[in-house]
mmCIF file of C-alpha atoms in Angstrom:
data_model
loop_
_atom_site.group_PDB
_atom_site.id
_atom_site.type_symbol
_atom_site.label_atom_id
_atom_site.label_comp_id
_atom_site.label_asym_id
_atom_site.label_seq_id
_atom_site.Cartn_x
_atom_site.Cartn_y
_atom_site.Cartn_z
ATOM 1 C CA MET A 1 -125.826 -45.025 63.046
ATOM 2 C CA LYS A 2 -128.562 -42.109 62.413
ATOM 3 C CA ASP A 3 -128.810 -44.538 58.354
ATOM 4 C CA LEU A 4 -130.081 -46.986 60.789
ATOM 5 C CA GLN A 5 -133.157 -45.151 61.910
ATOM 6 C CA ILE A 6 -134.690 -45.622 58.358
ATOM 7 C CA TYR A 7 -135.554 -49.029 59.509
ATOM 8 C CA GLU A 8 -137.583 -47.860 61.535
ATOM 9 C CA ALA A 9 -139.621 -45.804 58.962
ATOM 10 C CA TYR A 10 -139.270 -49.073 56.547
ATOM 11 C CA CYS A 11 -140.446 -51.175 59.333
ATOM 12 C CA GLN A 12 -143.488 -48.591 60.118
ATOM 13 C CA ASN A 13 -145.185 -49.179 56.530
ATOM 14 C CA LYS A 14 -144.397 -52.527 56.090
ATOM 15 C CA PRO A 15 -148.035 -53.963 56.687
ATOM 16 C CA ARG A 16 -148.929 -51.245 54.112
ATOM 17 C CA SER A 17 -146.660 -52.825 51.246
ATOM 18 C CA GLU A 18 -147.671 -56.226 52.098
ATOM 19 C CA SER A 19 -151.129 -55.508 51.931
ATOM 20 C CA LEU A 20 -150.423 -53.785 48.800
ATOM 21 C CA TRP A 21 -148.497 -56.821 47.546
ATOM 22 C CA ARG A 22 -151.280 -59.026 47.616
ATOM 23 C CA GLN A 23 -153.065 -56.609 45.510
ATOM 24 C CA CYS A 24 -150.762 -56.902 42.789
ATOM 25 C CA SER A 25 -148.505 -60.443 43.843
ATOM 26 C CA ASP A 26 -150.333 -61.834 40.268
ATOM 27 C CA CYS A 27 -149.246 -58.779 37.928
ATOM 28 C CA ALA A 28 -147.664 -60.529 34.554
ATOM 29 C CA PHE A 29 -145.205 -57.584 35.057
ATOM 30 C CA PHE A 30 -143.959 -58.868 38.291
ATOM 31 C CA GLN A 31 -144.160 -62.318 37.378
ATOM 32 C CA GLU A 32 -141.705 -61.170 34.109
ATOM 33 C CA CYS A 33 -139.048 -59.829 36.386
ATOM 34 C CA GLN A 34 -138.761 -62.782 38.509
ATOM 35 C CA LYS A 35 -138.989 -65.028 35.225
ATOM 36 C CA LYS A 36 -136.043 -62.863 33.587
ATOM 37 C CA LEU A 37 -134.055 -62.602 36.768
ATOM 38 C CA GLU A 38 -134.361 -66.311 37.234
ATOM 39 C CA HIS A 39 -135.709 -65.285 40.925
ATOM 40 C CA LYS A 40 -137.190 -67.826 43.220
ATOM 41 C CA LEU A 41 -138.207 -66.037 45.755
ATOM 42 C CA GLY A 42 -141.166 -63.425 45.006
ATOM 43 C CA LEU A 43 -140.717 -59.655 45.826
ATOM 44 C CA ASP A 44 -142.356 -59.708 48.999
ATOM 45 C CA SER A 45 -139.129 -62.370 49.960
ATOM 46 C CA TYR A 46 -136.959 -59.432 49.052
ATOM 47 C CA LEU A 47 -138.804 -56.663 50.989
ATOM 48 C CA LEU A 48 -138.988 -58.792 54.412
ATOM 49 C CA LYS A 49 -135.094 -58.999 54.005
ATOM 50 C CA PRO A 50 -134.406 -55.554 55.921
ATOM 51 C CA VAL A 51 -136.820 -56.627 58.397
ATOM 52 C CA GLN A 52 -134.477 -60.205 59.172
ATOM 53 C CA ARG A 53 -131.344 -57.984 58.928
ATOM 54 C CA ILE A 54 -131.567 -55.922 61.740
ATOM 55 C CA THR A 55 -132.574 -57.733 64.530
ATOM 56 C CA LYS A 56 -129.585 -60.413 63.418
ATOM 57 C CA TYR A 57 -127.041 -57.434 63.952
ATOM 58 C CA GLN A 58 -127.874 -57.798 67.377
ATOM 59 C CA LEU A 59 -127.025 -61.038 67.163
ATOM 60 C CA LEU A 60 -123.582 -60.996 65.275
ATOM 61 C CA LEU A 61 -122.408 -57.948 67.502
ATOM 62 C CA LYS A 62 -123.296 -59.931 70.714
ATOM 63 C CA GLU A 63 -121.576 -62.885 69.079
ATOM 64 C CA MET A 64 -117.890 -60.990 68.324
ATOM 65 C CA LEU A 65 -118.258 -59.667 71.880
ATOM 66 C CA LYS A 66 -117.833 -62.867 72.693
ATOM 67 C CA TYR A 67 -114.630 -63.356 71.382
ATOM 68 C CA SER A 68 -113.231 -60.169 72.364
ATOM 69 C CA LYS A 69 -113.180 -59.801 75.805
ATOM 70 C CA GLY A 70 -110.123 -57.675 77.074
ATOM 71 C CA CYS A 71 -109.136 -56.886 73.244
ATOM 72 C CA ASP A 72 -108.669 -53.599 71.447
ATOM 73 C CA GLY A 73 -112.053 -52.317 70.207
ATOM 74 C CA CYS A 74 -114.157 -53.919 72.898
ATOM 75 C CA ASP A 75 -115.649 -50.933 74.076
ATOM 76 C CA ASP A 76 -116.395 -49.580 69.952
ATOM 77 C CA LEU A 77 -118.112 -53.145 69.930
ATOM 78 C CA GLN A 78 -120.148 -53.065 73.080
ATOM 79 C CA GLU A 79 -120.971 -49.104 72.013
ATOM 80 C CA ALA A 80 -122.451 -50.164 68.621
ATOM 81 C CA LEU A 81 -124.769 -53.191 70.499
ATOM 82 C CA SER A 82 -126.037 -50.554 72.985
ATOM 83 C CA SER A 83 -127.322 -48.459 69.704
ATOM 84 C CA ILE A 84 -128.564 -51.356 67.679
ATOM 85 C CA LEU A 85 -130.951 -52.313 70.452
ATOM 86 C CA GLY A 86 -131.731 -48.629 71.015
ATOM 87 C CA ILE A 87 -132.743 -49.100 67.507
ATOM 88 C CA LEU A 88 -134.004 -51.978 67.512
ATOM 89 C CA LYS A 89 -136.528 -50.879 70.348
ATOM 90 C CA ALA A 90 -137.359 -47.561 68.725
ATOM 91 C CA VAL A 91 -139.038 -49.702 65.649
ATOM 92 C CA ASN A 92 -140.840 -52.422 68.358
ATOM 93 C CA ASP A 93 -142.125 -49.252 69.780
ATOM 94 C CA SER A 94 -143.011 -47.728 66.553
ATOM 95 C CA MET A 95 -144.647 -50.533 65.391
ATOM 96 C CA HIS A 96 -147.391 -50.717 68.024
ATOM 97 C CA LEU A 97 -147.431 -46.942 67.771
ATOM 98 C CA ILE A 98 -148.495 -46.724 64.612
ATOM 99 C CA ALA A 99 -151.472 -49.528 65.918
ATOM 100 C CA ILE A 100 -153.645 -46.860 67.698
ATOM 101 C CA THR A 101 -157.028 -46.189 67.129
ATOM 102 C CA GLY A 102 -159.593 -43.819 67.950
ATOM 103 C CA TYR A 103 -156.972 -41.032 68.917
ATOM 104 C CA GLU A 104 -157.752 -37.357 67.892
ATOM 105 C CA GLY A 105 -154.906 -35.536 68.281
ATOM 106 C CA ASN A 106 -151.584 -35.919 66.394
ATOM 107 C CA LEU A 107 -149.227 -38.132 67.727
ATOM 108 C CA SER A 108 -145.842 -37.011 67.283
ATOM 109 C CA GLU A 109 -146.788 -33.652 68.899
ATOM 110 C CA LEU A 110 -146.466 -36.054 72.817
ATOM 111 C CA GLY A 111 -143.018 -36.368 72.670
ATOM 112 C CA ARG A 112 -140.966 -39.251 72.168
ATOM 113 C CA LEU A 113 -142.023 -43.022 72.601
ATOM 114 C CA LEU A 114 -140.020 -43.950 76.352
ATOM 115 C CA MET A 115 -142.437 -46.951 77.031
ATOM 116 C CA GLN A 116 -144.727 -49.041 76.376
ATOM 117 C CA GLY A 117 -145.768 -52.478 77.830
ATOM 118 C CA SER A 118 -149.479 -54.008 78.822
ATOM 119 C CA PHE A 119 -151.320 -53.622 82.770
ATOM 120 C CA SER A 120 -153.535 -54.543 84.758
ATOM 121 C CA VAL A 121 -155.523 -50.855 86.046
ATOM 122 C CA TRP A 122 -157.916 -49.996 88.536
ATOM 123 C CA THR A 123 -159.200 -46.370 88.716
ATOM 124 C CA GLU A 124 -160.755 -44.680 91.224
ATOM 125 C CA HIS A 125 -161.527 -41.429 91.676
ATOM 126 C CA LYS A 126 -163.172 -38.394 94.349
ATOM 127 C CA LYS A 127 -166.736 -36.747 93.565
ATOM 128 C CA GLY A 128 -167.241 -35.379 96.697
ATOM 129 C CA HIS A 129 -165.717 -35.839 99.877
ATOM 130 C CA ALA A 130 -166.050 -40.252 99.195
ATOM 131 C CA LYS A 131 -164.175 -41.584 96.545
ATOM 132 C CA VAL A 132 -165.933 -44.084 94.075
ATOM 133 C CA LYS A 133 -164.632 -46.948 92.183
ATOM 134 C CA ASP A 134 -165.307 -48.254 88.596
ATOM 135 C CA LEU A 135 -168.196 -50.656 88.408
ATOM 136 C CA ALA A 136 -165.810 -53.760 88.066
ATOM 137 C CA ARG A 137 -164.429 -52.851 91.299
ATOM 138 C CA PHE A 138 -162.061 -55.936 91.844
ATOM 139 C CA LYS A 139 -161.571 -56.782 88.632
ATOM 140 C CA PRO A 140 -158.766 -55.065 86.461
ATOM 141 C CA MET A 141 -158.628 -53.380 83.336
ATOM 142 C CA GLN A 142 -156.323 -54.779 80.904
ATOM 143 C CA ARG A 143 -154.924 -51.398 78.644
ATOM 144 C CA HIS A 144 -151.583 -50.817 76.502
ATOM 145 C CA LEU A 145 -149.757 -48.464 78.091
ATOM 146 C CA PHE A 146 -147.759 -45.694 76.153
ATOM 147 C CA LEU A 147 -145.619 -43.214 77.856
ATOM 148 C CA HIS A 148 -144.677 -40.417 75.668
ATOM 149 C CA GLN A 149 -142.124 -36.957 76.928
ATOM 150 C CA LYS A 150 -145.759 -35.130 77.116
ATOM 151 C CA ALA A 151 -147.845 -37.876 77.655
ATOM 152 C CA LEU A 152 -149.332 -41.130 78.791
ATOM 153 C CA LEU A 153 -151.617 -42.973 76.936
ATOM 154 C CA PHE A 154 -154.065 -45.678 77.817
ATOM 155 C CA CYS A 155 -155.175 -48.144 75.651
ATOM 156 C CA LYS A 156 -157.381 -51.928 75.148
ATOM 157 C CA ARG A 157 -155.319 -53.969 72.992
ATOM 158 C CA ARG A 158 -157.727 -56.006 70.259
ATOM 159 C CA GLU A 159 -156.796 -58.697 68.991
ATOM 160 C CA GLU A 160 -157.247 -58.864 65.065
ATOM 161 C CA ASN A 161 -157.557 -61.579 62.256
ATOM 162 C CA GLY A 162 -155.814 -61.507 59.100
ATOM 163 C CA GLU A 163 -152.382 -63.266 57.478
ATOM 164 C CA GLY A 164 -149.390 -61.151 57.867
ATOM 165 C CA TYR A 165 -148.882 -58.426 59.559
ATOM 166 C CA GLU A 166 -152.975 -57.478 59.003
ATOM 167 C CA LYS A 167 -152.348 -60.445 61.756
ATOM 168 C CA ALA A 168 -151.015 -57.552 64.788
ATOM 169 C CA PRO A 169 -152.798 -56.424 67.328
ATOM 170 C CA SER A 170 -154.346 -53.016 67.164
ATOM 171 C CA TYR A 171 -154.911 -50.681 70.161
ATOM 172 C CA SER A 172 -158.298 -48.133 71.057
ATOM 173 C CA PHE A 173 -157.413 -45.434 72.495
ATOM 174 C CA LYS A 174 -159.239 -44.986 75.495
ATOM 175 C CA HIS A 175 -157.844 -42.669 77.854
ATOM 176 C CA SER A 176 -154.655 -40.142 78.449
ATOM 177 C CA LEU A 177 -152.595 -37.841 81.289
ATOM 178 C CA SER A 178 -150.928 -35.292 80.694
ATOM 179 C CA MET A 179 -147.225 -35.630 81.956
ATOM 180 C CA SER A 180 -147.518 -32.052 82.772
ATOM 181 C CA ALA A 181 -150.556 -32.655 85.212
ATOM 182 C CA VAL A 182 -149.645 -36.307 87.059
ATOM 183 C CA GLY A 183 -147.672 -37.725 90.252
ATOM 184 C CA ILE A 184 -146.812 -41.114 91.197
ATOM 185 C CA THR A 185 -146.407 -43.021 94.410
ATOM 186 C CA GLU A 186 -144.050 -45.912 93.902
ATOM 187 C CA ASN A 187 -145.344 -48.230 96.447
ATOM 188 C CA ALA A 188 -149.281 -49.017 95.683
ATOM 189 C CA LYS A 189 -151.527 -51.274 98.689
ATOM 190 C CA GLY A 190 -148.195 -53.265 100.100
ATOM 191 C CA ASP A 191 -147.716 -54.584 96.123
ATOM 192 C CA ASN A 192 -144.113 -54.984 94.530
ATOM 193 C CA LYS A 193 -145.676 -54.999 90.955
ATOM 194 C CA LYS A 194 -148.024 -52.086 91.891
ATOM 195 C CA PHE A 195 -148.028 -48.217 91.771
ATOM 196 C CA GLU A 196 -149.874 -45.140 91.564
ATOM 197 C CA ILE A 197 -150.589 -42.420 88.751
ATOM 198 C CA TRP A 198 -152.766 -39.513 89.643
ATOM 199 C CA CYS A 199 -153.147 -35.917 89.136
ATOM 200 C CA ASN A 200 -155.962 -32.985 90.552
ATOM 201 C CA SER A 201 -154.282 -33.894 93.671
ATOM 202 C CA ARG A 202 -155.861 -38.048 93.316
ATOM 203 C CA GLU A 203 -158.708 -36.903 92.470
ATOM 204 C CA GLU A 204 -158.213 -38.946 89.656
ATOM 205 C CA VAL A 205 -155.906 -41.957 90.585
ATOM 206 C CA PHE A 206 -154.879 -45.171 88.111
ATOM 207 C CA ILE A 207 -153.372 -48.375 90.351
ATOM 208 C CA VAL A 208 -151.074 -50.222 87.550
ATOM 209 C CA GLN A 209 -149.694 -53.237 87.967
ATOM 210 C CA ALA A 210 -147.252 -54.468 86.358
ATOM 211 C CA PRO A 211 -146.345 -58.409 85.303
ATOM 212 C CA THR A 212 -142.906 -58.353 87.302
ATOM 213 C CA PRO A 213 -141.683 -56.352 90.107
ATOM 214 C CA GLU A 214 -138.589 -55.143 87.359
ATOM 215 C CA ILE A 215 -141.321 -53.133 84.762
ATOM 216 C CA LYS A 216 -142.610 -51.206 87.435
ATOM 217 C CA THR A 217 -139.549 -50.076 88.254
ATOM 218 C CA ALA A 218 -138.104 -49.242 85.002
ATOM 219 C CA TRP A 219 -141.781 -47.757 84.434
ATOM 220 C CA VAL A 220 -141.471 -45.549 87.806
ATOM 221 C CA ASN A 221 -137.794 -44.436 87.260
ATOM 222 C CA GLU A 222 -139.036 -43.228 84.063
ATOM 223 C CA ILE A 223 -141.913 -41.318 85.134
ATOM 224 C CA ARG A 224 -139.741 -40.459 87.578
ATOM 225 C CA LYS A 225 -137.104 -39.243 85.078
ATOM 226 C CA VAL A 226 -139.864 -37.460 82.892
ATOM 227 C CA LEU A 227 -140.741 -35.046 86.396
ATOM 228 C CA THR A 228 -137.838 -34.104 87.383
ATOM 229 C CA GLN A 229 -136.411 -32.995 83.874
ATOM 230 C CA GLN A 230 -139.735 -30.864 83.805
ATOM 231 C CA LEU A 231 -138.535 -29.265 87.196
ATOM 232 C CA LYS A 232 -135.472 -28.804 86.411
ATOM 233 C CA ALA A 233 -136.675 -26.915 82.883
ATOM 234 C CA CYS A 234 -138.840 -24.996 85.283
ATOM 235 C CA ARG A 235 -135.845 -23.769 87.301
ATOM 236 C CA GLY A 236 -134.082 -22.723 84.525
ATOM 237 C CA ILE A 237 -136.947 -20.659 83.013
ATOM 238 C CA VAL A 238 -137.976 -19.143 86.504
ATOM 239 C CA LYS A 239 -134.246 -18.018 87.016
ATOM 240 C CA THR A 240 -133.376 -16.464 83.891
ATOM 241 C CA SER A 241 -136.532 -14.842 83.550
ATOM 242 C CA SER A 242 -138.414 -12.002 85.398
ATOM 243 C CA LEU A 243 -141.825 -13.719 85.126
ATOM 244 C CA THR A 244 -144.804 -13.541 87.644
ATOM 245 C CA PHE A 245 -146.073 -16.819 89.475
ATOM 246 C CA PRO A 246 -149.206 -16.373 87.248
ATOM 247 C CA GLU A 247 -147.587 -15.326 83.939
ATOM 248 C CA LEU A 248 -145.021 -18.928 84.041
ATOM 249 C CA CYS A 249 -148.540 -20.697 84.339
ATOM 250 C CA ASP A 250 -150.280 -19.164 81.704
ATOM 251 C CA LYS A 251 -151.642 -21.993 79.091
ATOM 252 C CA ASP A 252 -149.747 -19.951 76.485
ATOM 253 C CA ARG A 253 -146.324 -20.923 77.813
ATOM 254 C CA PRO A 254 -144.766 -23.949 77.993
ATOM 255 C CA HIS A 255 -146.372 -26.206 80.663
ATOM 256 C CA PHE A 256 -144.785 -28.320 83.660
ATOM 257 C CA SER A 257 -145.909 -30.148 86.110
ATOM 258 C CA PRO A 258 -147.842 -28.630 88.932
ATOM 259 C CA PHE A 259 -145.264 -30.025 91.467
ATOM 260 C CA ALA A 260 -142.798 -28.953 89.910
ATOM 261 C CA LEU A 261 -143.751 -24.983 89.496
ATOM 262 C CA PHE A 262 -144.916 -25.987 93.488
ATOM 263 C CA PHE A 263 -140.810 -26.794 94.287
ATOM 264 C CA VAL A 264 -139.497 -24.642 92.185
ATOM 265 C CA CYS A 265 -141.398 -21.854 94.133
ATOM 266 C CA VAL A 266 -140.105 -23.434 97.435
ATOM 267 C CA LEU A 267 -136.282 -24.280 96.218
ATOM 268 C CA ASN A 268 -135.933 -20.245 94.866
ATOM 269 C CA PHE A 269 -137.955 -18.576 97.606
ATOM 270 C CA SER A 270 -136.098 -15.593 99.104
ATOM 271 C CA LEU A 271 -136.859 -13.338 101.900
ATOM 272 C CA SER A 272 -136.775 -9.895 100.111
ATOM 273 C CA ASP A 273 -140.205 -11.191 98.378
ATOM 274 C CA PHE A 274 -141.721 -10.529 101.254
ATOM 275 C CA PRO A 275 -141.643 -6.833 102.610
ATOM 276 C CA ILE A 276 -141.384 -6.913 106.007
ATOM 277 C CA ILE A 277 -139.073 -6.765 108.940
ATOM 278 C CA GLN A 278 -136.085 -9.106 108.859
ATOM 279 C CA PRO A 279 -134.665 -9.335 112.362
ATOM 280 C CA THR A 280 -131.480 -9.562 112.969
ATOM 281 C CA GLY A 281 -129.642 -12.546 114.085
ATOM 282 C CA TRP A 282 -132.196 -14.287 112.005
ATOM 283 C CA ASN A 283 -130.132 -17.002 110.821
ATOM 284 C CA LYS A 284 -132.727 -19.891 108.363
ATOM 285 C CA VAL A 285 -136.259 -20.829 107.952
ATOM 286 C CA SER A 286 -137.694 -24.060 107.728
ATOM 287 C CA LEU A 287 -139.473 -24.390 104.364
ATOM 288 C CA SER A 288 -141.747 -27.593 105.094
ATOM 289 C CA ALA A 289 -145.405 -27.218 104.232
ATOM 290 C CA ASP A 290 -145.497 -29.215 107.540
ATOM 291 C CA ALA A 291 -144.122 -27.023 110.127
ATOM 292 C CA SER A 292 -145.661 -27.637 113.237
ATOM 293 C CA GLU A 293 -147.786 -24.561 115.166
ATOM 294 C CA GLU A 294 -145.525 -24.937 118.053
ATOM 295 C CA ASN A 295 -142.798 -23.296 116.576
ATOM 296 C CA ASP A 296 -144.599 -21.460 113.311
ATOM 297 C CA GLY A 297 -143.315 -23.174 111.009
ATOM 298 C CA TYR A 298 -139.699 -21.612 111.703
ATOM 299 C CA SER A 299 -136.034 -22.546 113.264
ATOM 300 C CA SER A 300 -133.858 -20.489 114.038
ATOM 301 C CA GLY A 301 -129.773 -20.366 114.931
ATOM 302 C CA GLU A 302 -129.705 -18.682 118.129
ATOM 303 C CA ASP A 303 -131.769 -19.643 120.958
ATOM 304 C CA PRO A 304 -136.063 -18.229 121.486
ATOM 305 C CA MET A 305 -134.885 -17.629 124.799
ATOM 306 C CA ASN A 306 -132.586 -15.336 124.887
ATOM 307 C CA SER A 307 -133.339 -13.359 121.436
ATOM 308 C CA ASP A 308 -134.810 -10.244 121.737
ATOM 309 C CA PRO A 309 -138.757 -9.528 121.920
ATOM 310 C CA GLU A 310 -138.847 -7.545 118.638
ATOM 311 C CA ASP A 311 -137.047 -10.218 116.586
ATOM 312 C CA GLU A 312 -139.819 -12.980 118.088
ATOM 313 C CA VAL A 313 -142.022 -10.518 116.006
ATOM 314 C CA GLY A 314 -140.719 -10.376 113.153
ATOM 315 C CA LYS A 315 -140.193 -14.145 112.949
ATOM 316 C CA LYS A 316 -143.622 -14.703 113.627
ATOM 317 C CA LEU A 317 -144.222 -12.356 110.701
ATOM 318 C CA VAL A 318 -142.100 -14.212 108.333
ATOM 319 C CA SER A 319 -142.780 -17.495 109.838
ATOM 320 C CA LEU A 320 -147.242 -16.195 108.719
ATOM 321 C CA ARG A 321 -146.170 -14.604 105.718
ATOM 322 C CA MET A 322 -144.317 -17.643 104.933
ATOM 323 C CA LYS A 323 -147.515 -19.556 105.363
ATOM 324 C CA ASN A 324 -149.626 -17.678 103.396
ATOM 325 C CA TYR A 325 -147.513 -17.593 100.491
ATOM 326 C CA TYR A 326 -147.216 -21.621 100.287
ATOM 327 C CA ARG A 327 -150.908 -22.209 100.918
ATOM 328 C CA SER A 328 -151.628 -19.703 98.060
ATOM 329 C CA VAL A 329 -150.107 -21.104 95.714
ATOM 330 C CA PHE A 330 -150.710 -24.657 97.195
ATOM 331 C CA LEU A 331 -154.521 -23.750 96.161
ATOM 332 C CA PHE A 332 -153.560 -22.164 92.791
ATOM 333 C CA LEU A 333 -152.277 -25.131 91.575
ATOM 334 C CA PHE A 334 -153.777 -27.650 92.945
#
């Protein structure tokens, strides 16, 4: 299937080849070649063939599958169809990607393009203790979103006038969010088509409305997958290295979501990190950051009424130290 990936590069170059053909179509050389070969169609028609062909593969495979249920090789046909559909998606996404204008960075550095689509978007941000919404408070912005492995781009779709590929829309870059600094709220405003993307402890919030609930679910799942992969990668680094927390967050090292780093700290927490008394009989500690003041954020395997007073003091010291630890980590990140 790697050989078929050349279609992606070919389709990306199609607008340029079409533009060049319009400049050279009256050239005597091309006309003479067409005459000698007795071709009724011009060179531009043959340049279009690969683009048409890539879309026909899936139709042929679907037709073959229709008449091959239960037969040998049916699984291979299904695998081939899945592969060709993946290539078609990559081709389609890349055609949108090359139409982005105004982005000053290198798009290839953002990682693989995972999804792209048009949405209605509202924004709000905090100013002091108050939330400030955009001037068009009740009117959403129409934005085309590009979800990469490392960033989410917000663009404005612009329709172009012209012929052929020159009539294809372009996308004016407006804003980007690093995937290492975002969080999501899966259900927003009681609408099954809306979700929230936010960063900096919700100082900047984007309320995104998808055309359908299904599209919203697909995007939320993909964003969640990216954040989960960050968490796993971050945990792997913590387990296989002796880096301190500030070193892990150093800007020159691979950057992970603050949420990933915070939960790694929680999941990799060990009492040995705290050089204080570890009372005997103390079986477990609640890792909840929202522990109530009533039990000082811990839970014991023993009945507190029957515990030794020194044990109780030790438990409270551990609980207080844990609270200070998580508070400092949270403030460091957010």
